[in-house]
Coordinates of C-alpha atoms and ligand atoms in Angstrom, one line a residue:
X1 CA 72.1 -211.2 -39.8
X2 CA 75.2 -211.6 -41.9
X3 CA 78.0 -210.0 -39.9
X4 CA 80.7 -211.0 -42.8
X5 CA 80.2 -208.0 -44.6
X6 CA 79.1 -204.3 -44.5
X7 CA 75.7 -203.9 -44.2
X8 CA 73.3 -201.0 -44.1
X9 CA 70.6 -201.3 -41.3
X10 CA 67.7 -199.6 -42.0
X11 CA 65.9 -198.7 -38.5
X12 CA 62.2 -199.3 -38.8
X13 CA 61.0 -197.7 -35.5
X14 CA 63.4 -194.4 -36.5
X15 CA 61.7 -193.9 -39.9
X16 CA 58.5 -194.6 -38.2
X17 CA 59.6 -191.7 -35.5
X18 CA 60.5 -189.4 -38.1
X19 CA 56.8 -189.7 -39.9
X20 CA 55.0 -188.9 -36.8
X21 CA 57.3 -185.9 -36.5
X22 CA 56.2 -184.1 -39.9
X23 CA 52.9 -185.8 -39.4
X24 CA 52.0 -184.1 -36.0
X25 CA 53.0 -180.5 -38.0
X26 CA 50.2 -181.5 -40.3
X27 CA 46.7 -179.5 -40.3
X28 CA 44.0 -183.0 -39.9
X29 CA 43.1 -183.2 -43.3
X30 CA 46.8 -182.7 -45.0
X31 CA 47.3 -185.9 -46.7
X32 CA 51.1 -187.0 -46.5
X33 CA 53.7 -188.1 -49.6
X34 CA 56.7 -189.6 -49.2
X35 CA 59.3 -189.5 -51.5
X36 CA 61.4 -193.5 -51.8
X37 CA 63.3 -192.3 -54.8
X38 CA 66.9 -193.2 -55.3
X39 CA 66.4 -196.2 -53.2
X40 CA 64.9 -194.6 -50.4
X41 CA 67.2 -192.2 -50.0
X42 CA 70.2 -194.7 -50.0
X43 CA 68.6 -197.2 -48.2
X44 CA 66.6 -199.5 -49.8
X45 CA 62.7 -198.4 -51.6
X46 CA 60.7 -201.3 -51.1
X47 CA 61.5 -201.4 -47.1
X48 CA 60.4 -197.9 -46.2
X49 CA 57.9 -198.5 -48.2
X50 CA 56.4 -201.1 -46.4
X51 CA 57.2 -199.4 -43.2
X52 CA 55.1 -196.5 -43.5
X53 CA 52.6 -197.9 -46.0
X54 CA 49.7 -198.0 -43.9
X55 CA 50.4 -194.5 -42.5
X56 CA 51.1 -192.6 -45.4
X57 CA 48.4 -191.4 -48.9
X58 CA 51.3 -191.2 -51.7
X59 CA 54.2 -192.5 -52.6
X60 CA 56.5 -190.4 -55.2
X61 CA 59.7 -192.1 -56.9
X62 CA 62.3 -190.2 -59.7
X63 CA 61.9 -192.9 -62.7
X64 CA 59.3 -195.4 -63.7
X65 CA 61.5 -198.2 -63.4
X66 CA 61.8 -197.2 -59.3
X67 CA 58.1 -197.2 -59.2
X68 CA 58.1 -200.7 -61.2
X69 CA 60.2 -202.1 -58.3
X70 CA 57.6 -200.5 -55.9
X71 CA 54.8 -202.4 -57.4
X72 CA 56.4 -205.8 -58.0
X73 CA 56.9 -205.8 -54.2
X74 CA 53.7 -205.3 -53.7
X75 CA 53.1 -201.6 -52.7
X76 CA 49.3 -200.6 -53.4
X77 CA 49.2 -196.7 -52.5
X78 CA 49.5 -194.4 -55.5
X79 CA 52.9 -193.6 -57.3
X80 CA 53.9 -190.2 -58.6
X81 CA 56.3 -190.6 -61.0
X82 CA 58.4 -187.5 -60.7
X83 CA 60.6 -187.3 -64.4
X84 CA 58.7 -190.0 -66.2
X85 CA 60.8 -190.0 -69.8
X86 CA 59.1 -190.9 -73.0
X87 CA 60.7 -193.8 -73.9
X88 CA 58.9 -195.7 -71.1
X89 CA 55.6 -193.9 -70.3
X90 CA 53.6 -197.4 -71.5
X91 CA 55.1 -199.4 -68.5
X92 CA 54.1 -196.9 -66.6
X93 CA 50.3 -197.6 -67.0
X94 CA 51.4 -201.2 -67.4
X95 CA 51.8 -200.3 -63.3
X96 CA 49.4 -198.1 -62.7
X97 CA 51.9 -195.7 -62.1
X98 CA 50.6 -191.9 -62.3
X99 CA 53.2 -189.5 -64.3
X100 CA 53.8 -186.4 -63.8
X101 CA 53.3 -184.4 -67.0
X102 CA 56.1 -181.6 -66.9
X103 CA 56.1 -180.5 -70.5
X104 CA 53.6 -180.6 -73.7
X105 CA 55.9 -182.7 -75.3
X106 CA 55.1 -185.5 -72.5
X107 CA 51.5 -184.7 -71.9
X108 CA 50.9 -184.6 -75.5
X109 CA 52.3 -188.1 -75.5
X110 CA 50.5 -189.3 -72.5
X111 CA 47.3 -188.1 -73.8
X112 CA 47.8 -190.1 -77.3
X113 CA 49.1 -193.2 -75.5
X114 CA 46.1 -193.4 -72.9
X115 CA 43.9 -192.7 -75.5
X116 CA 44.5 -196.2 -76.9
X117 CA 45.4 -197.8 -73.5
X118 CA 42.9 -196.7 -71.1
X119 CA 39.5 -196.6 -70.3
X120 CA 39.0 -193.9 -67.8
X121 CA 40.6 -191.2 -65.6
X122 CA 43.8 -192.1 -65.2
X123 CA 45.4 -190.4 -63.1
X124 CA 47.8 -187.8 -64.1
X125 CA 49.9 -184.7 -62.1
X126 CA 50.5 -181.6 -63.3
X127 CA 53.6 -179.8 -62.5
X128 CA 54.1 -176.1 -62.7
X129 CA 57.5 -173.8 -62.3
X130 CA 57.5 -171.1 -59.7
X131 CA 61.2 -170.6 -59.7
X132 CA 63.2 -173.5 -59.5
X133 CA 63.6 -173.9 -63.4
X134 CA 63.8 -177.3 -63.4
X135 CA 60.6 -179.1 -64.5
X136 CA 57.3 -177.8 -64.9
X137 CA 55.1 -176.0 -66.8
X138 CA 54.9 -172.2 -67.3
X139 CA 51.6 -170.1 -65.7
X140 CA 51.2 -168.9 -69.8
X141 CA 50.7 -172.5 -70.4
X142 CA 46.9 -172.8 -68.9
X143 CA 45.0 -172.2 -71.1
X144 CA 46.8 -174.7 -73.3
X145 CA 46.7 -177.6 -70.9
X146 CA 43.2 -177.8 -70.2
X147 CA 42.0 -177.6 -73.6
X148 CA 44.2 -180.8 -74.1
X149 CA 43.2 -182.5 -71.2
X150 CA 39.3 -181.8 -71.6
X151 CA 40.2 -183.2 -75.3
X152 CA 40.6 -186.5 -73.6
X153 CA 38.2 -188.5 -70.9
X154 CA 40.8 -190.6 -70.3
X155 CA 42.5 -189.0 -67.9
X156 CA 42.1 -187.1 -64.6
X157 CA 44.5 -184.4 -63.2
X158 CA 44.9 -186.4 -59.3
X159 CA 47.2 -183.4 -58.3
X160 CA 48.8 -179.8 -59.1
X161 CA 52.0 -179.5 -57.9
X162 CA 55.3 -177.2 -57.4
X163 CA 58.6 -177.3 -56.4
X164 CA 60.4 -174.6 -54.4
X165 CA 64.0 -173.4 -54.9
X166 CA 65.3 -173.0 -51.5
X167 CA 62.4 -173.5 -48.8
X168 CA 66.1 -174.1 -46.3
X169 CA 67.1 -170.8 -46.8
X170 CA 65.8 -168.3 -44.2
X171 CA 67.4 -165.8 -46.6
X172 CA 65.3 -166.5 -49.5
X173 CA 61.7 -166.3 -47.8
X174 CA 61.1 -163.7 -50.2
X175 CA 61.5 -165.5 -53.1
X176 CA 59.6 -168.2 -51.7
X177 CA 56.9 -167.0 -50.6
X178 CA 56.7 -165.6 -54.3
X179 CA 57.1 -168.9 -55.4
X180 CA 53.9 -170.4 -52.9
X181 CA 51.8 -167.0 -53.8
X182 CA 52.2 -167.5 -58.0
X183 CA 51.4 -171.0 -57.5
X184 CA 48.2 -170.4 -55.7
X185 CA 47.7 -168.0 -58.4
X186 CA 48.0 -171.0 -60.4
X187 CA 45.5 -173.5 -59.0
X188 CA 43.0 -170.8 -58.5
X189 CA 42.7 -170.3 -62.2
X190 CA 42.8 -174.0 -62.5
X191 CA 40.0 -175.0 -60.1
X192 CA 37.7 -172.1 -61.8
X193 CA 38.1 -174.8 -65.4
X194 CA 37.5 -177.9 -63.8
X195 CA 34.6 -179.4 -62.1
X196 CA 36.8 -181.5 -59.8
X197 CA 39.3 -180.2 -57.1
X198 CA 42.8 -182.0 -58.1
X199 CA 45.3 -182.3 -54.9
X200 CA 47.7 -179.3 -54.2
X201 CA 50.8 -179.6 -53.2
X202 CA 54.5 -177.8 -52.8
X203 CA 56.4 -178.3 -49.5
X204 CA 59.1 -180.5 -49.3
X205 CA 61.2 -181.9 -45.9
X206 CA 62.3 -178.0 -45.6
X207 CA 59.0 -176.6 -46.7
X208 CA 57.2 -178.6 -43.9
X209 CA 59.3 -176.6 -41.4
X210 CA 59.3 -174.1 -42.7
X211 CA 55.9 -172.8 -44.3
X212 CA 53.3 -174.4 -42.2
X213 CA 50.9 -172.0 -43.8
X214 CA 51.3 -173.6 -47.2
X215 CA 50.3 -177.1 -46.9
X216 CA 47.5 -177.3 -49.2
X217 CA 46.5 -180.3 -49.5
X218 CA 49.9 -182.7 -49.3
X219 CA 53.0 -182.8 -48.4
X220 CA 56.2 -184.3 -49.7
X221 CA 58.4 -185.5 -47.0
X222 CA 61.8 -186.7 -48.3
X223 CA 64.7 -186.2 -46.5
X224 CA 63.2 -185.4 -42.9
X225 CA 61.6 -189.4 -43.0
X226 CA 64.9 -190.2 -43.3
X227 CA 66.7 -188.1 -40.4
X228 CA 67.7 -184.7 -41.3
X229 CA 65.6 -181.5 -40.7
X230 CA 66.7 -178.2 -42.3
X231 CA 68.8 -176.8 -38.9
X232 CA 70.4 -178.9 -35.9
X233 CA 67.7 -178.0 -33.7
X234 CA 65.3 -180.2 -35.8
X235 CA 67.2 -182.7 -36.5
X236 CA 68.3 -183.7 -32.7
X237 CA 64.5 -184.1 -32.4
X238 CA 64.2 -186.9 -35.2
X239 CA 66.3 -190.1 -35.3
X240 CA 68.7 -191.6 -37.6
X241 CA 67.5 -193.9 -39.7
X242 CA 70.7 -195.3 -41.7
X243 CA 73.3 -196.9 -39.7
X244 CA 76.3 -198.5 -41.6
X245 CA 78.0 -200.8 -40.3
X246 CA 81.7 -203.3 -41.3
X247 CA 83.8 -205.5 -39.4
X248 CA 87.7 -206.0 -39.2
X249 CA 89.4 -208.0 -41.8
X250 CA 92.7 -207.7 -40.7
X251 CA 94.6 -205.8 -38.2
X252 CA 98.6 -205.2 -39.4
X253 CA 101.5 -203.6 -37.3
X254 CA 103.5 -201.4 -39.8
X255 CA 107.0 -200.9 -38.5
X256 CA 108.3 -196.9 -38.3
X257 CA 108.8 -195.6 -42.3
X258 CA 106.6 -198.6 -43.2
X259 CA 103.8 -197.5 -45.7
X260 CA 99.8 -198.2 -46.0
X261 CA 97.8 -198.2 -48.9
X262 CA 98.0 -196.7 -52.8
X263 CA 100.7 -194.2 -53.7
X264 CA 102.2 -195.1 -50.0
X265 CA 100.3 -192.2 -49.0
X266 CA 100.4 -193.2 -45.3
X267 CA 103.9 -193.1 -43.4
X268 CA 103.9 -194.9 -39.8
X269 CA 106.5 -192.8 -37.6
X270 CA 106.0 -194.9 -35.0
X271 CA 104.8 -198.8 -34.7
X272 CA 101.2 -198.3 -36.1
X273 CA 98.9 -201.0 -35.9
X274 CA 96.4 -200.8 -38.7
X275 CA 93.0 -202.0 -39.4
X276 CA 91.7 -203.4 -43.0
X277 CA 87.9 -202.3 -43.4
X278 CA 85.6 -204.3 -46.5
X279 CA 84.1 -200.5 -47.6
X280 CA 85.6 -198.3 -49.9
X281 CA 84.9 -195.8 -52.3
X282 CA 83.2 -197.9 -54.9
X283 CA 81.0 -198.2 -51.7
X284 CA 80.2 -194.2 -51.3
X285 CA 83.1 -193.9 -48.9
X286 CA 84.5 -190.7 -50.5
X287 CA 88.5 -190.7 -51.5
X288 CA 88.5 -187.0 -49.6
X289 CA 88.3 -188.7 -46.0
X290 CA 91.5 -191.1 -46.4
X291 CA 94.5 -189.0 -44.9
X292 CA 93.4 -188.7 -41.6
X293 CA 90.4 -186.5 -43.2
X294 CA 87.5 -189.3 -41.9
X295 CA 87.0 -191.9 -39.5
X296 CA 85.5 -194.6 -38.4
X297 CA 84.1 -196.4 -34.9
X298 CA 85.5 -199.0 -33.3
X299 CA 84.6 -200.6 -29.8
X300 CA 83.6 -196.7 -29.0
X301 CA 86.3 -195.3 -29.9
X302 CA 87.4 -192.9 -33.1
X303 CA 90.1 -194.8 -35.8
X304 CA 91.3 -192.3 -38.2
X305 CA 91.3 -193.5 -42.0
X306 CA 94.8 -193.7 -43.1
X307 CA 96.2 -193.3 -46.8
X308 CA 94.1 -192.9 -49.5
X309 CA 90.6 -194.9 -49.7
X310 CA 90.5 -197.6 -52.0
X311 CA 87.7 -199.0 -53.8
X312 CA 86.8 -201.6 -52.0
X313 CA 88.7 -201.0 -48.6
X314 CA 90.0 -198.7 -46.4
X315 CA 92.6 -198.9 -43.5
X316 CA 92.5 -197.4 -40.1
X317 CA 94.8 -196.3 -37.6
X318 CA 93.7 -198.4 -34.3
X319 CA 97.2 -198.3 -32.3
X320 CA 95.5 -196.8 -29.2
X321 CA 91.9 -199.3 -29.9
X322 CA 91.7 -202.8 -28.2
X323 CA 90.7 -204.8 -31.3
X324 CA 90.9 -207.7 -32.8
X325 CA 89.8 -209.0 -36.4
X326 CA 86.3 -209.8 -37.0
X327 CA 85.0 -206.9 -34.3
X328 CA 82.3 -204.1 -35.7
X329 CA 83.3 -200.8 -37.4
X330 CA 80.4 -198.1 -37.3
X331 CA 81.1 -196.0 -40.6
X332 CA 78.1 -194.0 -39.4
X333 CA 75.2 -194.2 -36.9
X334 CA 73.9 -190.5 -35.9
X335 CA 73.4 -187.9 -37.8
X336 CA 76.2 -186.2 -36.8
X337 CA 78.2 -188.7 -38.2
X338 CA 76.7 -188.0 -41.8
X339 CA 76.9 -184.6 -41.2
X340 CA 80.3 -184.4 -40.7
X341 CA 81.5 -187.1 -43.6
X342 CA 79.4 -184.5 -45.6
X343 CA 80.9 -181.4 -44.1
X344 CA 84.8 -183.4 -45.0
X345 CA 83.7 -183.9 -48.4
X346 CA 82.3 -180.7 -48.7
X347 CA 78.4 -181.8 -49.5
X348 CA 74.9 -182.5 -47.8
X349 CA 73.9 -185.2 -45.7
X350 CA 71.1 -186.4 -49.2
X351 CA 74.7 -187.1 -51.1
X352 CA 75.9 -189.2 -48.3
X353 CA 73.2 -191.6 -47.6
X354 CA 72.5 -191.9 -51.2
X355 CA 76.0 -192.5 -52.4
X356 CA 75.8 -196.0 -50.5
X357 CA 76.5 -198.7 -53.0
X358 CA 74.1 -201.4 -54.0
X359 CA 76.7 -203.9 -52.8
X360 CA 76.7 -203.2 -49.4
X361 CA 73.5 -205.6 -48.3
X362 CA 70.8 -203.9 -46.9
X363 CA 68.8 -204.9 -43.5
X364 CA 65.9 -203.9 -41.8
X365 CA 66.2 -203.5 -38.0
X366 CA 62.5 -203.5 -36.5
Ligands
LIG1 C1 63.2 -185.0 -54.0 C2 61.9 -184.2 -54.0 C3 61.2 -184.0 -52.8 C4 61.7 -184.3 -51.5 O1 62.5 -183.3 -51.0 P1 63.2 -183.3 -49.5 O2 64.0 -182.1 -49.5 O3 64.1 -184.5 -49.5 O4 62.1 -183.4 -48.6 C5 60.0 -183.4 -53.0 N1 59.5 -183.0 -54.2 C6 60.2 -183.2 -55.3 C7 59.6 -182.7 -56.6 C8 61.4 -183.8 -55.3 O5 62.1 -184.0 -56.4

């Protein structure tokens, strides 16, 4: 591919590693979700997407316009839209995207707008709190929902759903096990109203690990498809699946009291020959790894980034590295690597990979 710039390759048969991972910790019937939000997690929506396609029952995206991109690519499996906003709930039946109806003020809204759109059962998702207090609807809230809906033929309720706080957190199994018990509590009262059985689901990446028992009837894998289980031990058992990737622009020797970059943050003490990378922190390159605080690869070995970051470059210290301009620079390609930019910049791996710009040209590496 184009080797003049910095790409993100997107390993197919790593994603595709990663699925069969979760999937084989699924009970036979468990039908499986998988979240492309945000670009796929950094990487790019409409290529996982086609990637697992045939393997997978759901997608789920953030926003209707993700889910939009989704379909104009041609993605047929149902779309759960995740925070559907008013303003744009007509495009997404224009889609056939299914919303999820978080508050009476949206399902109220849904219900009036598929009343004059659609014919028959659309397919809607209801989302309930159990802790998170984020999105959702309230238990107290029952009674009040299915009155509406049965109001309407003109939509069905394809799923109940939840959302746990901190399904990582072997500290908070309490809680969450609170928060999968009142939800059950939930859907039982709900089943007992309807003559249909809508899909369950709660478990996220973490939840899969984590609370096998609670499966219902999906699953919602998001960051585990994508490399990263809750604890090392996990994730040395799945495989990366975002490797990013620059070349050498320019290689300068910077004489002893010479200075690199902005603010002249780096001193050379001694000849320093330094490397110019085309990535910066426009690019999701954090500011907190220039000063030594980051690196990158270079034919194997680690150059330390020098001065601060720029926006749309960075220099490296390659003295000791036999390089010339034009050779590859790994930013990351393991886990490890993410994990430690995330553990310099003090955040998670999910900020990371998602933080990679839109410039940076995406490939897919089958
Ligand atoms: C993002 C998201 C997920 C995926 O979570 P991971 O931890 O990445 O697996 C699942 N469900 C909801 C509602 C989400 O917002």
């Amino acid at each position: 591919m184009n080797n003049h710039v910095s790409v993100l390759e997107i390993d197919a048969k790593a994603v595709k590693h990663n699925l069969n991972f979760f999937k084989q910790k699924l009970q036979p019937n468990t039908k499986i979700l998988v979240v492309v939000k945000a670009f796929g997690y950094g990487s790019d929506a409409v290529d996982i997407a086609k990637i697992v396609e045939n393997e997978v029952d759901y997608f789920a995206v953030a926003y209707a316009n993700e889910g939009i991109t989704l379909r104009k690519a041609g993605i047929k499996k149902p779309i759960l839209v995740l925070h559907p906003q008013l303003p744009n709930i007509e495009s997404l039946i224009d889609h056939r995207l299914e919303p999820n109806l978080y508050n009476f003020k949206i399902l109220d809204a849904f219900l009036a707008l598929a009343d004059k759109k659609v014919t028959m059962n659309y397919p809607i998702h209801i989302s309930f709190n159990t802790g998170l207090n984020r999105l959702g609807f309230w238990h107290t809230d029952i009674g009040n929902i299915l009155s509406e809906i049965k109001k309407s033929n003109n939509v069905k309720i394809a799923s109940l759903f939840s959302h746990l706080a901190a399904s990582e957190d072997p500290e908070e199994e309490e809680f969450t096990v609170n928060q999968i018990n009142n939800f059950a509590y939930i859907v039982k009262e709900i089943y007992e109203h309807l003559d249909y059985d809508p899909i369950v689901h709660i478990l996220n990446t973490s939840g899969i690990i984590n609370y096998e028992e609670a499966q219902f009837d999906m699953v919602r894998l998001g960051i585990g498809l994508y490399g990263f289980g809750n604890d090392d031990a996990i994730t040395a058992q799945l495989q990366n699946t975002h490797n990013l990737k620059s070349i050498i622009s320019q290689i300068n020797l910077i004489n002893p009291g010479e200075t690199v970059g902005y603010n002249r943050a780096f001193v050379a003490k001694e000849v320093t020959k330094s490397a110019t990378i085309p990535i910066g922190h426009a690019d999701g390159i954090s500011r907190k790894l220039g000063n030594e605080n980051g690196f990158v690869i270079i034919n194997g070995q680690k150059a330390p980034i020098i001065g601060n970051v720029c926006m749309d470059m960075l220099m490296v210290d390659v003295t000791k590295i036999d390089c010339k301009e034009g050779d590859e620079v790994i930013i990351f390609n393991h886990q490890k690597l993410i994990e430690y930019m995330a553990y310099k910049t003090e955040t998670i791996p999910y900020e990371i990979i998602t933080a990679i710009s839109q410039r940076i040209k995406r490939f897919v590496k089958q």
